[in-house]
Amino acid sequence: MTNFEVRQYDAAGRLGELSVPRAGVTVQTPTILPVVNPHVQTVDPAALESDFGAEILITNSYILHGSEELREPALERGLHDLLDFSGAIMTDSGSFQLAEYGDIDVTTEEILQFQRAIGSDIGTPVDIPTPPDVDRDRAETELATTQDRLETAAAADTGEMLVSAPVQGSTYPDLRERAADHARTTGLDVFPLGAVVPLLNEYRYADLAEVVTACKRGLGEVGPVHLFGAGHPMMFAMAAALGCDLFDSAAYALYARDDRYLTVRGTELLDELDYFPCHCPVCTDHTPDELRGLDDDSRQDLLARHNLHVTYGEIRTVRQAIRAGNLLELVDSRARGHPAMLDGYRTLLDHAAQLERTDRVSKDAFFYTSTESARRPEVLRHHRRLDRFELDADEVLLTEGGSNDRYDETWGVLPPFGPYPRELADTYPLTAEVPERTDRAAREAAADGVARLVERHPDTSFTLVHDDWPEAALARVPDGVRVRDLHARE
Amino acid sequence: MTNFEVRQYDAAGRLGELSVPRAGVTVQTPTILPVVNPHVQTVDPAALESDFGAEILITNSYILHGSEELREPALERGLHDLLDFSGAIMTDSGSFQLAEYGDIDVTTEEILQFQRAIGSDIGTPVDIPTPPDVDRDRAETELATTQDRLETAAAADTGEMLVSAPVQGSTYPDLRERAADHARTTGLDVFPLGAVVPLLNEYRYADLAEVVTACKRGLGEVGPVHLFGAGHPMMFAMAAALGCDLFDSAAYALYARDDRYLTVRGTELLDELDYFPCHCPVCTDHTPDELRGLDDDSRQDLLARHNLHVTYGEIRTVRQAIRAGNLLELVDSRARGHPAMLDGYRTLLDHAAQLERTDRVSKDAFFYTSTESARRPEVLRHHRRLDRFELDADEVLLTEGGSNDRYDETWGVLPPFGPYPRELADTYPLTAEVPERTDRAAREAAADGVARLVERHPDTSFTLVHDDWPEAALARVPDGVRVRDLHARE
């Protein structure tokens, strides 16, 4: 029995539905869980629900557990009443405090029972958030502890409450994969990828992509996958394309407190803005000067609301992109927000084969929008498909121009895909929109396709007619192929 | 005397102020002039002003001139009262109708006098909008007529009303440049680049970039430059970077009528949206399903409002980017909306030398966000600067690693810029943020920088220590240079 259903894939990205039985709600994913501090609420949960459409939030059960003021009310009234929120509520366990302060005073059994008692819909055991770059011994030892606790959690009586199974392993891909494989076998419900916040804080998006792909290899297609502590909208598209379904973050509130302003292209400081680069309700009704003139509370409230508008807007943008089958085009665009995002995107493309496994066979249209597009999963898939095409002919023309009767067969050539049987010209991805000013990367990828086809058919004689390919692309065409430029005078 | 002042440049993009004496207002640029149809108002001018901050709009004086219903009220009450708008009002002349229907019944003198009489703040003569791709004779003949009319307009008594000088010339860059040069000399006030709508409709952004750069060569730095009929926010950043200051369009209303939905990444059809990829007030408060359930008027009103929110939001985004000095980073991101936009961006970069002339000497930080970044004006400028650096040494080390005392002098090397004196390491653009996973394009540009320096100093002996450059980059390094890989074991 699974509480998570995938409705549609795009690369490893998923449009899904998470049934949360205790709350009696179904949460659409990808989504963001705003972090609500039980003590200080910048934007209260009722407003998150009514003004931003929040279906789920996350709060910290460890803080409630240790609070003289809130512990009893939480136990008596329950979380939903205490926070005034009718959607699903996930609770964290104190692992963050453990990582920050080195010690906490509850066990996994205790905190899970407390979470159940206060009416949490998704509970969390006390895992060990091992930071990036620690030595391998520590990563392995701490992972063993985390795994014990997942097993404790799996054995506990948690009733209808879903329970999450955090995946640790620091920056060791093999440990992450092993941890994820173990987490999957526990039968727990939600899979947070833990301790990625240090990577996010340092803009280590390439390392993040390695961690996420490693975890996904272990998890397979169970879900939902929760990128714990990730709340900056600039990376939602990339993380979603890697297969993450849930994000959470206090960023909307914490950033607002520091006069920081979220955009899908990065973070701005209110002090440095002359114009709001945004069309949310806050930025439509106010100028930066006006906001600077407000008292602290009003300014923080409006900045937090702006941050939430951008955050939820990007969640919708990601969902619509998966729906339309252009999530990788969105990632391509978002990758231009910062050179470190480009590193992340380039690393994501190193794993094109992994993303290809779940990618849809057909989408609306492939847009070639950068040299990175040449490395997309669709290109890889086309190259693999070349092995399976029938080709019973002695003399074959592969051409970017028109067909020629002197050959037994004529195939088209389209960078970045390479050669294709003409009858497939109107099928995805060969219906691609490509720039008229194509580039070396696209032609090199096409040349790789030619090479793959040629090697598969050693007894066939191939002629390639190309449209002004550069040396670097032609160098990838096998020696036996006759090569002509489409515009050469013969 | 000029009515236009540039406050700041980024590439050829300008933050400016247009004083409109007759309206008594100063309009900030870049900006958009929403087209208001005197007969049918999707969003009325008072709402454009109050809800979207419109400082200027455009309406068609030819329609008013020919309207039994509105001609007299316009003459009696004046345009500002008739439309209920206190900002600046520009009027078109009927040129569009001339292009559509082949004939109109007013002369430039008549329509300018009418525009003045109804209280227009910026009038327009009857130019001939020559479409793209016509034969050269026609383009020249029609341009001669347009130029006559500009001279007529310049000689007319138009009082305080500003008058625009449309620039035609079809898709002939030399004609556009000549037309622009002539327009500049008329002493008229605003410079619309005419007949670009067919290019926009066909996504011919590369041709658009050629037309705009040609016009700008002729116009120099007079302004403001008005991209006539351009209203899709996806191309504002690119057009602004090319030096356009004003946009106008009925797109917000026309698209709404067809259930088309503007985004900065292209156009969506309401029918194909499951989620609104947007955070404007309309998309925050409604779902696509809700909008589809509304009656036609309510739906069109909300779609037009969405379209306007995105449009004004992008105008603010472009202004803030010029302010912050990252307009080309914005263009880089927007270019990923469609392969034809990438063509436009690549063509823009063909004109990096032209854009470099007005580009700021120092900005916050150069972000390398794509292989296209290697062709930005800042890279070109650095290469030119290499000719002017002092270099009095026999043995010079150019290195991506640390310095070495065996050489008389050690310079740094940073792709895409190439070599630089170490004391400049903390100055723009060498403070660039570059991806850790750099690319061939960046290294080739750096190699071109090395070549330029080496050729300038034939008597100096150079050693280049590079970090894993590919063959394609090393092939650009002159033969006399000793080349070593940073990580090679010696």
mmCIF file with all atom_site columns, C-alpha atoms in Angstrom, chain B residues 274-442:
data_model
loop_
_atom_site.group_PDB
_atom_site.id
_atom_site.type_symbol
_atom_site.label_atom_id
_atom_site.label_alt_id
_atom_site.label_comp_id
_atom_site.label_asym_id
_atom_site.label_entity_id
_atom_site.label_seq_id
_atom_site.pdbx_PDB_ins_code
_atom_site.Cartn_x
_atom_site.Cartn_y
_atom_site.Cartn_z
_atom_site.occupancy
_atom_site.B_iso_or_equiv
_atom_site.pdbx_formal_charge
_atom_site.auth_seq_id
_atom_site.auth_comp_id
_atom_site.auth_asym_id
_atom_site.auth_atom_id
_atom_site.pdbx_PDB_model_num
ATOM 1   C CA . ASP B 1 274 ? -3.516  23.077 -15.191 1.00 0.00 ? 274 ASP B CA 1
ATOM 2   C CA . TYR B 1 275 ? -1.562  25.461 -12.954 1.00 0.00 ? 275 TYR B CA 1
ATOM 3   C CA . PHE B 1 276 ? -0.790  29.139 -13.410 1.00 0.00 ? 276 PHE B CA 1
ATOM 4   C CA . PRO B 1 277 ? 2.995   29.476 -13.799 1.00 0.00 ? 277 PRO B CA 1
ATOM 5   C CA . CYS B 1 278 ? 2.875   32.905 -12.217 1.00 0.00 ? 278 CYS B CA 1
ATOM 6   C CA . HIS B 1 279 ? 2.579   34.768 -8.928  1.00 0.00 ? 279 HIS B CA 1
ATOM 7   C CA . CYS B 1 280 ? 0.624   37.856 -9.985  1.00 0.00 ? 280 CYS B CA 1
ATOM 8   C CA . PRO B 1 281 ? -2.484  38.868 -8.031  1.00 0.00 ? 281 PRO B CA 1
ATOM 9   C CA . VAL B 1 282 ? -4.776  37.189 -10.583 1.00 0.00 ? 282 VAL B CA 1
ATOM 10  C CA . CYS B 1 283 ? -2.871  33.886 -10.583 1.00 0.00 ? 283 CYS B CA 1
ATOM 11  C CA . THR B 1 284 ? -2.520  33.906 -6.815  1.00 0.00 ? 284 THR B CA 1
ATOM 12  C CA . ASP B 1 285 ? -6.266  34.239 -6.345  1.00 0.00 ? 285 ASP B CA 1
ATOM 13  C CA . HIS B 1 286 ? -7.538  31.978 -9.135  1.00 0.00 ? 286 HIS B CA 1
ATOM 14  C CA . THR B 1 287 ? -6.897  28.606 -10.744 1.00 0.00 ? 287 THR B CA 1
ATOM 15  C CA . PRO B 1 288 ? -7.070  28.009 -14.503 1.00 0.00 ? 288 PRO B CA 1
ATOM 16  C CA . ASP B 1 289 ? -10.224 25.969 -13.944 1.00 0.00 ? 289 ASP B CA 1
ATOM 17  C CA . GLU B 1 290 ? -11.852 28.883 -12.160 1.00 0.00 ? 290 GLU B CA 1
ATOM 18  C CA . LEU B 1 291 ? -11.006 31.233 -15.011 1.00 0.00 ? 291 LEU B CA 1
ATOM 19  C CA . ARG B 1 292 ? -12.342 28.808 -17.580 1.00 0.00 ? 292 ARG B CA 1
ATOM 20  C CA . GLY B 1 293 ? -15.613 28.756 -15.660 1.00 0.00 ? 293 GLY B CA 1
ATOM 21  C CA . LEU B 1 294 ? -16.146 32.515 -15.876 1.00 0.00 ? 294 LEU B CA 1
ATOM 22  C CA . ASP B 1 295 ? -18.182 34.399 -18.465 1.00 0.00 ? 295 ASP B CA 1
ATOM 23  C CA . ASP B 1 296 ? -16.232 35.889 -21.378 1.00 0.00 ? 296 ASP B CA 1
ATOM 24  C CA . ASP B 1 297 ? -16.003 39.427 -20.032 1.00 0.00 ? 297 ASP B CA 1
ATOM 25  C CA . SER B 1 298 ? -14.798 38.471 -16.574 1.00 0.00 ? 298 SER B CA 1
ATOM 26  C CA . ARG B 1 299 ? -12.315 35.979 -17.980 1.00 0.00 ? 299 ARG B CA 1
ATOM 27  C CA . GLN B 1 300 ? -10.934 38.481 -20.482 1.00 0.00 ? 300 GLN B CA 1
ATOM 28  C CA . ASP B 1 301 ? -10.639 41.132 -17.825 1.00 0.00 ? 301 ASP B CA 1
ATOM 29  C CA . LEU B 1 302 ? -8.662  38.833 -15.533 1.00 0.00 ? 302 LEU B CA 1
ATOM 30  C CA . LEU B 1 303 ? -6.453  37.544 -18.351 1.00 0.00 ? 303 LEU B CA 1
ATOM 31  C CA . ALA B 1 304 ? -5.753  41.098 -19.505 1.00 0.00 ? 304 ALA B CA 1
ATOM 32  C CA . ARG B 1 305 ? -4.871  41.998 -15.932 1.00 0.00 ? 305 ARG B CA 1
ATOM 33  C CA . HIS B 1 306 ? -2.566  39.006 -15.653 1.00 0.00 ? 306 HIS B CA 1
ATOM 34  C CA . ASN B 1 307 ? -0.949  40.004 -18.950 1.00 0.00 ? 307 ASN B CA 1
ATOM 35  C CA . LEU B 1 308 ? -0.458  43.547 -17.665 1.00 0.00 ? 308 LEU B CA 1
ATOM 36  C CA . HIS B 1 309 ? 0.980   42.366 -14.339 1.00 0.00 ? 309 HIS B CA 1
ATOM 37  C CA . VAL B 1 310 ? 3.551   40.234 -16.137 1.00 0.00 ? 310 VAL B CA 1
ATOM 38  C CA . THR B 1 311 ? 4.291   43.065 -18.566 1.00 0.00 ? 311 THR B CA 1
ATOM 39  C CA . TYR B 1 312 ? 4.864   45.732 -15.921 1.00 0.00 ? 312 TYR B CA 1
ATOM 40  C CA . GLY B 1 313 ? 6.682   43.232 -13.709 1.00 0.00 ? 313 GLY B CA 1
ATOM 41  C CA . GLU B 1 314 ? 9.133   42.546 -16.533 1.00 0.00 ? 314 GLU B CA 1
ATOM 42  C CA . ILE B 1 315 ? 9.599   46.263 -17.135 1.00 0.00 ? 315 ILE B CA 1
ATOM 43  C CA . ARG B 1 316 ? 10.575  46.624 -13.465 1.00 0.00 ? 316 ARG B CA 1
ATOM 44  C CA . THR B 1 317 ? 12.819  43.565 -13.744 1.00 0.00 ? 317 THR B CA 1
ATOM 45  C CA . VAL B 1 318 ? 14.612  45.092 -16.734 1.00 0.00 ? 318 VAL B CA 1
ATOM 46  C CA . ARG B 1 319 ? 15.016  48.438 -14.962 1.00 0.00 ? 319 ARG B CA 1
ATOM 47  C CA . GLN B 1 320 ? 16.392  46.804 -11.836 1.00 0.00 ? 320 GLN B CA 1
ATOM 48  C CA . ALA B 1 321 ? 18.779  44.730 -13.971 1.00 0.00 ? 321 ALA B CA 1
ATOM 49  C CA . ILE B 1 322 ? 20.149  47.880 -15.644 1.00 0.00 ? 322 ILE B CA 1
ATOM 50  C CA . ARG B 1 323 ? 20.425  49.488 -12.214 1.00 0.00 ? 323 ARG B CA 1
ATOM 51  C CA . ALA B 1 324 ? 22.341  46.496 -10.841 1.00 0.00 ? 324 ALA B CA 1
ATOM 52  C CA . GLY B 1 325 ? 24.410  46.008 -13.994 1.00 0.00 ? 325 GLY B CA 1
ATOM 53  C CA . ASN B 1 326 ? 23.168  42.504 -14.756 1.00 0.00 ? 326 ASN B CA 1
ATOM 54  C CA . LEU B 1 327 ? 20.968  43.117 -17.773 1.00 0.00 ? 327 LEU B CA 1
ATOM 55  C CA . LEU B 1 328 ? 22.928  40.643 -19.909 1.00 0.00 ? 328 LEU B CA 1
ATOM 56  C CA . GLU B 1 329 ? 22.481  37.957 -17.256 1.00 0.00 ? 329 GLU B CA 1
ATOM 57  C CA . LEU B 1 330 ? 18.741  38.613 -17.518 1.00 0.00 ? 330 LEU B CA 1
ATOM 58  C CA . VAL B 1 331 ? 18.912  38.394 -21.310 1.00 0.00 ? 331 VAL B CA 1
ATOM 59  C CA . ASP B 1 332 ? 20.840  35.129 -20.973 1.00 0.00 ? 332 ASP B CA 1
ATOM 60  C CA . SER B 1 333 ? 18.066  33.701 -18.834 1.00 0.00 ? 333 SER B CA 1
ATOM 61  C CA . ARG B 1 334 ? 15.217  34.996 -21.009 1.00 0.00 ? 334 ARG B CA 1
ATOM 62  C CA . ALA B 1 335 ? 16.924  33.654 -24.142 1.00 0.00 ? 335 ALA B CA 1
ATOM 63  C CA . ARG B 1 336 ? 16.046  30.151 -22.925 1.00 0.00 ? 336 ARG B CA 1
ATOM 64  C CA . GLY B 1 337 ? 12.337  30.744 -23.486 1.00 0.00 ? 337 GLY B CA 1
ATOM 65  C CA . HIS B 1 338 ? 12.447  29.656 -27.112 1.00 0.00 ? 338 HIS B CA 1
ATOM 66  C CA . PRO B 1 339 ? 15.132  28.561 -29.606 1.00 0.00 ? 339 PRO B CA 1
ATOM 67  C CA . ALA B 1 340 ? 14.314  31.663 -31.671 1.00 0.00 ? 340 ALA B CA 1
ATOM 68  C CA . MET B 1 341 ? 15.106  33.824 -28.642 1.00 0.00 ? 341 MET B CA 1
ATOM 69  C CA . LEU B 1 342 ? 18.467  32.052 -28.435 1.00 0.00 ? 342 LEU B CA 1
ATOM 70  C CA . ASP B 1 343 ? 19.001  32.992 -32.085 1.00 0.00 ? 343 ASP B CA 1
ATOM 71  C CA . GLY B 1 344 ? 18.238  36.588 -31.141 1.00 0.00 ? 344 GLY B CA 1
ATOM 72  C CA . TYR B 1 345 ? 20.666  36.507 -28.248 1.00 0.00 ? 345 TYR B CA 1
ATOM 73  C CA . ARG B 1 346 ? 23.417  34.970 -30.364 1.00 0.00 ? 346 ARG B CA 1
ATOM 74  C CA . THR B 1 347 ? 22.862  37.709 -32.935 1.00 0.00 ? 347 THR B CA 1
ATOM 75  C CA . LEU B 1 348 ? 22.946  40.361 -30.224 1.00 0.00 ? 348 LEU B CA 1
ATOM 76  C CA . LEU B 1 349 ? 26.357  38.995 -29.231 1.00 0.00 ? 349 LEU B CA 1
ATOM 77  C CA . ASP B 1 350 ? 27.565  39.369 -32.836 1.00 0.00 ? 350 ASP B CA 1
ATOM 78  C CA . HIS B 1 351 ? 27.245  43.074 -32.050 1.00 0.00 ? 351 HIS B CA 1
ATOM 79  C CA . ALA B 1 352 ? 29.145  42.926 -28.759 1.00 0.00 ? 352 ALA B CA 1
ATOM 80  C CA . ALA B 1 353 ? 31.515  45.652 -29.994 1.00 0.00 ? 353 ALA B CA 1
ATOM 81  C CA . GLN B 1 354 ? 28.593  47.988 -30.580 1.00 0.00 ? 354 GLN B CA 1
ATOM 82  C CA . LEU B 1 355 ? 27.099  47.230 -27.182 1.00 0.00 ? 355 LEU B CA 1
ATOM 83  C CA . GLU B 1 356 ? 30.480  47.631 -25.538 1.00 0.00 ? 356 GLU B CA 1
ATOM 84  C CA . ARG B 1 357 ? 30.633  51.315 -26.469 1.00 0.00 ? 357 ARG B CA 1
ATOM 85  C CA . THR B 1 358 ? 28.056  52.324 -23.886 1.00 0.00 ? 358 THR B CA 1
ATOM 86  C CA . ASP B 1 359 ? 28.537  49.464 -21.423 1.00 0.00 ? 359 ASP B CA 1
ATOM 87  C CA . ARG B 1 360 ? 29.524  50.449 -17.879 1.00 0.00 ? 360 ARG B CA 1
ATOM 88  C CA . VAL B 1 361 ? 33.195  50.062 -17.003 1.00 0.00 ? 361 VAL B CA 1
ATOM 89  C CA . SER B 1 362 ? 32.372  48.532 -13.644 1.00 0.00 ? 362 SER B CA 1
ATOM 90  C CA . LYS B 1 363 ? 29.442  46.538 -12.351 1.00 0.00 ? 363 LYS B CA 1
ATOM 91  C CA . ASP B 1 364 ? 28.691  44.338 -9.383  1.00 0.00 ? 364 ASP B CA 1
ATOM 92  C CA . ALA B 1 365 ? 29.887  40.983 -10.709 1.00 0.00 ? 365 ALA B CA 1
ATOM 93  C CA . PHE B 1 366 ? 30.043  39.285 -14.078 1.00 0.00 ? 366 PHE B CA 1
ATOM 94  C CA . PHE B 1 367 ? 28.157  35.958 -13.953 1.00 0.00 ? 367 PHE B CA 1
ATOM 95  C CA . TYR B 1 368 ? 29.237  33.332 -16.466 1.00 0.00 ? 368 TYR B CA 1
ATOM 96  C CA . THR B 1 369 ? 25.950  31.525 -16.992 1.00 0.00 ? 369 THR B CA 1
ATOM 97  C CA . SER B 1 370 ? 26.218  29.906 -20.444 1.00 0.00 ? 370 SER B CA 1
ATOM 98  C CA . THR B 1 371 ? 28.587  29.330 -23.349 1.00 0.00 ? 371 THR B CA 1
ATOM 99  C CA . GLU B 1 372 ? 27.115  32.549 -24.781 1.00 0.00 ? 372 GLU B CA 1
ATOM 100 C CA . SER B 1 373 ? 28.649  34.462 -21.850 1.00 0.00 ? 373 SER B CA 1
ATOM 101 C CA . ALA B 1 374 ? 32.065  33.952 -23.482 1.00 0.00 ? 374 ALA B CA 1
ATOM 102 C CA . ARG B 1 375 ? 31.006  36.401 -26.214 1.00 0.00 ? 375 ARG B CA 1
ATOM 103 C CA . ARG B 1 376 ? 29.779  39.200 -23.975 1.00 0.00 ? 376 ARG B CA 1
ATOM 104 C CA . PRO B 1 377 ? 30.992  42.777 -24.440 1.00 0.00 ? 377 PRO B CA 1
ATOM 105 C CA . GLU B 1 378 ? 33.000  42.598 -21.206 1.00 0.00 ? 378 GLU B CA 1
ATOM 106 C CA . VAL B 1 379 ? 35.148  39.813 -22.667 1.00 0.00 ? 379 VAL B CA 1
ATOM 107 C CA . LEU B 1 380 ? 35.731  41.777 -25.829 1.00 0.00 ? 380 LEU B CA 1
ATOM 108 C CA . ARG B 1 381 ? 36.655  44.841 -23.792 1.00 0.00 ? 381 ARG B CA 1
ATOM 109 C CA . HIS B 1 382 ? 39.138  42.889 -21.717 1.00 0.00 ? 382 HIS B CA 1
ATOM 110 C CA . HIS B 1 383 ? 40.780  41.567 -24.867 1.00 0.00 ? 383 HIS B CA 1
ATOM 111 C CA . ARG B 1 384 ? 41.130  45.089 -26.231 1.00 0.00 ? 384 ARG B CA 1
ATOM 112 C CA . ARG B 1 385 ? 42.537  46.239 -22.952 1.00 0.00 ? 385 ARG B CA 1
ATOM 113 C CA . LEU B 1 386 ? 45.322  43.676 -23.289 1.00 0.00 ? 386 LEU B CA 1
ATOM 114 C CA . ASP B 1 387 ? 46.819  45.909 -25.987 1.00 0.00 ? 387 ASP B CA 1
ATOM 115 C CA . ARG B 1 388 ? 47.294  48.701 -23.481 1.00 0.00 ? 388 ARG B CA 1
ATOM 116 C CA . PHE B 1 389 ? 48.806  46.894 -20.490 1.00 0.00 ? 389 PHE B CA 1
ATOM 117 C CA . GLU B 1 390 ? 52.478  47.508 -19.809 1.00 0.00 ? 390 GLU B CA 1
ATOM 118 C CA . LEU B 1 391 ? 54.593  44.393 -20.041 1.00 0.00 ? 391 LEU B CA 1
ATOM 119 C CA . ASP B 1 392 ? 58.343  44.908 -19.642 1.00 0.00 ? 392 ASP B CA 1
ATOM 120 C CA . ALA B 1 393 ? 59.651  41.450 -18.984 1.00 0.00 ? 393 ALA B CA 1
ATOM 121 C CA . ASP B 1 394 ? 61.598  38.815 -20.853 1.00 0.00 ? 394 ASP B CA 1
ATOM 122 C CA . GLU B 1 395 ? 59.954  35.750 -19.363 1.00 0.00 ? 395 GLU B CA 1
ATOM 123 C CA . VAL B 1 396 ? 56.287  35.863 -18.490 1.00 0.00 ? 396 VAL B CA 1
ATOM 124 C CA . LEU B 1 397 ? 54.177  33.184 -16.872 1.00 0.00 ? 397 LEU B CA 1
ATOM 125 C CA . LEU B 1 398 ? 50.443  33.195 -17.621 1.00 0.00 ? 398 LEU B CA 1
ATOM 126 C CA . THR B 1 399 ? 48.786  30.794 -15.216 1.00 0.00 ? 399 THR B CA 1
ATOM 127 C CA . GLU B 1 400 ? 45.560  29.551 -13.738 1.00 0.00 ? 400 GLU B CA 1
ATOM 128 C CA . GLY B 1 401 ? 47.621  28.410 -10.739 1.00 0.00 ? 401 GLY B CA 1
ATOM 129 C CA . GLY B 1 402 ? 50.025  30.208 -8.384  1.00 0.00 ? 402 GLY B CA 1
ATOM 130 C CA . SER B 1 403 ? 52.955  32.454 -9.302  1.00 0.00 ? 403 SER B CA 1
ATOM 131 C CA . ASN B 1 404 ? 56.474  31.237 -9.821  1.00 0.00 ? 404 ASN B CA 1
ATOM 132 C CA . ASP B 1 405 ? 59.708  33.113 -9.090  1.00 0.00 ? 405 ASP B CA 1
ATOM 133 C CA . ARG B 1 406 ? 61.530  31.622 -12.054 1.00 0.00 ? 406 ARG B CA 1
ATOM 134 C CA . TYR B 1 407 ? 59.683  34.106 -14.266 1.00 0.00 ? 407 TYR B CA 1
ATOM 135 C CA . ASP B 1 408 ? 60.185  37.847 -14.468 1.00 0.00 ? 408 ASP B CA 1
ATOM 136 C CA . GLU B 1 409 ? 56.463  38.345 -14.156 1.00 0.00 ? 409 GLU B CA 1
ATOM 137 C CA . THR B 1 410 ? 53.412  36.216 -13.416 1.00 0.00 ? 410 THR B CA 1
ATOM 138 C CA . TRP B 1 411 ? 49.952  37.026 -14.766 1.00 0.00 ? 411 TRP B CA 1
ATOM 139 C CA . GLY B 1 412 ? 46.728  35.316 -13.881 1.00 0.00 ? 412 GLY B CA 1
ATOM 140 C CA . VAL B 1 413 ? 44.501  33.621 -16.452 1.00 0.00 ? 413 VAL B CA 1
ATOM 141 C CA . LEU B 1 414 ? 40.745  33.538 -16.023 1.00 0.00 ? 414 LEU B CA 1
ATOM 142 C CA . PRO B 1 415 ? 38.415  32.030 -18.628 1.00 0.00 ? 415 PRO B CA 1
ATOM 143 C CA . PRO B 1 416 ? 36.639  33.579 -20.505 1.00 0.00 ? 416 PRO B CA 1
ATOM 144 C CA . PHE B 1 417 ? 38.759  36.739 -20.142 1.00 0.00 ? 417 PHE B CA 1
ATOM 145 C CA . GLY B 1 418 ? 42.238  35.316 -20.524 1.00 0.00 ? 418 GLY B CA 1
ATOM 146 C CA . PRO B 1 419 ? 45.422  36.799 -19.063 1.00 0.00 ? 419 PRO B CA 1
ATOM 147 C CA . TYR B 1 420 ? 45.445  39.721 -16.646 1.00 0.00 ? 420 TYR B CA 1
ATOM 148 C CA . PRO B 1 421 ? 47.981  41.500 -14.447 1.00 0.00 ? 421 PRO B CA 1
ATOM 149 C CA . ARG B 1 422 ? 47.563  40.108 -10.941 1.00 0.00 ? 422 ARG B CA 1
ATOM 150 C CA . GLU B 1 423 ? 46.998  43.521 -9.380  1.00 0.00 ? 423 GLU B CA 1
ATOM 151 C CA . LEU B 1 424 ? 43.721  43.714 -11.296 1.00 0.00 ? 424 LEU B CA 1
ATOM 152 C CA . ALA B 1 425 ? 42.369  40.488 -9.825  1.00 0.00 ? 425 ALA B CA 1
ATOM 153 C CA . ASP B 1 426 ? 39.933  42.347 -7.586  1.00 0.00 ? 426 ASP B CA 1
ATOM 154 C CA . THR B 1 427 ? 38.551  44.631 -10.269 1.00 0.00 ? 427 THR B CA 1
ATOM 155 C CA . TYR B 1 428 ? 35.628  44.219 -12.621 1.00 0.00 ? 428 TYR B CA 1
ATOM 156 C CA . PRO B 1 429 ? 35.172  42.034 -14.642 1.00 0.00 ? 429 PRO B CA 1
ATOM 157 C CA . LEU B 1 430 ? 37.902  39.793 -13.187 1.00 0.00 ? 430 LEU B CA 1
ATOM 158 C CA . THR B 1 431 ? 35.850  39.401 -10.021 1.00 0.00 ? 431 THR B CA 1
ATOM 159 C CA . ALA B 1 432 ? 33.568  37.278 -12.203 1.00 0.00 ? 432 ALA B CA 1
ATOM 160 C CA . GLU B 1 433 ? 31.648  34.359 -10.766 1.00 0.00 ? 433 GLU B CA 1
ATOM 161 C CA . VAL B 1 434 ? 32.386  31.457 -13.089 1.00 0.00 ? 434 VAL B CA 1
ATOM 162 C CA . PRO B 1 435 ? 31.151  27.870 -12.888 1.00 0.00 ? 435 PRO B CA 1
ATOM 163 C CA . GLU B 1 436 ? 33.551  25.311 -11.473 1.00 0.00 ? 436 GLU B CA 1
ATOM 164 C CA . ARG B 1 437 ? 32.637  23.180 -14.459 1.00 0.00 ? 437 ARG B CA 1
ATOM 165 C CA . THR B 1 438 ? 33.887  25.642 -17.009 1.00 0.00 ? 438 THR B CA 1
ATOM 166 C CA . ASP B 1 439 ? 33.433  24.978 -20.718 1.00 0.00 ? 439 ASP B CA 1
ATOM 167 C CA . ARG B 1 440 ? 35.282  24.970 -23.989 1.00 0.00 ? 440 ARG B CA 1
ATOM 168 C CA . ALA B 1 441 ? 33.816  28.319 -25.061 1.00 0.00 ? 441 ALA B CA 1
ATOM 169 C CA . ALA B 1 442 ? 35.233  30.053 -21.978 1.00 0.00 ? 442 ALA B CA 1
#
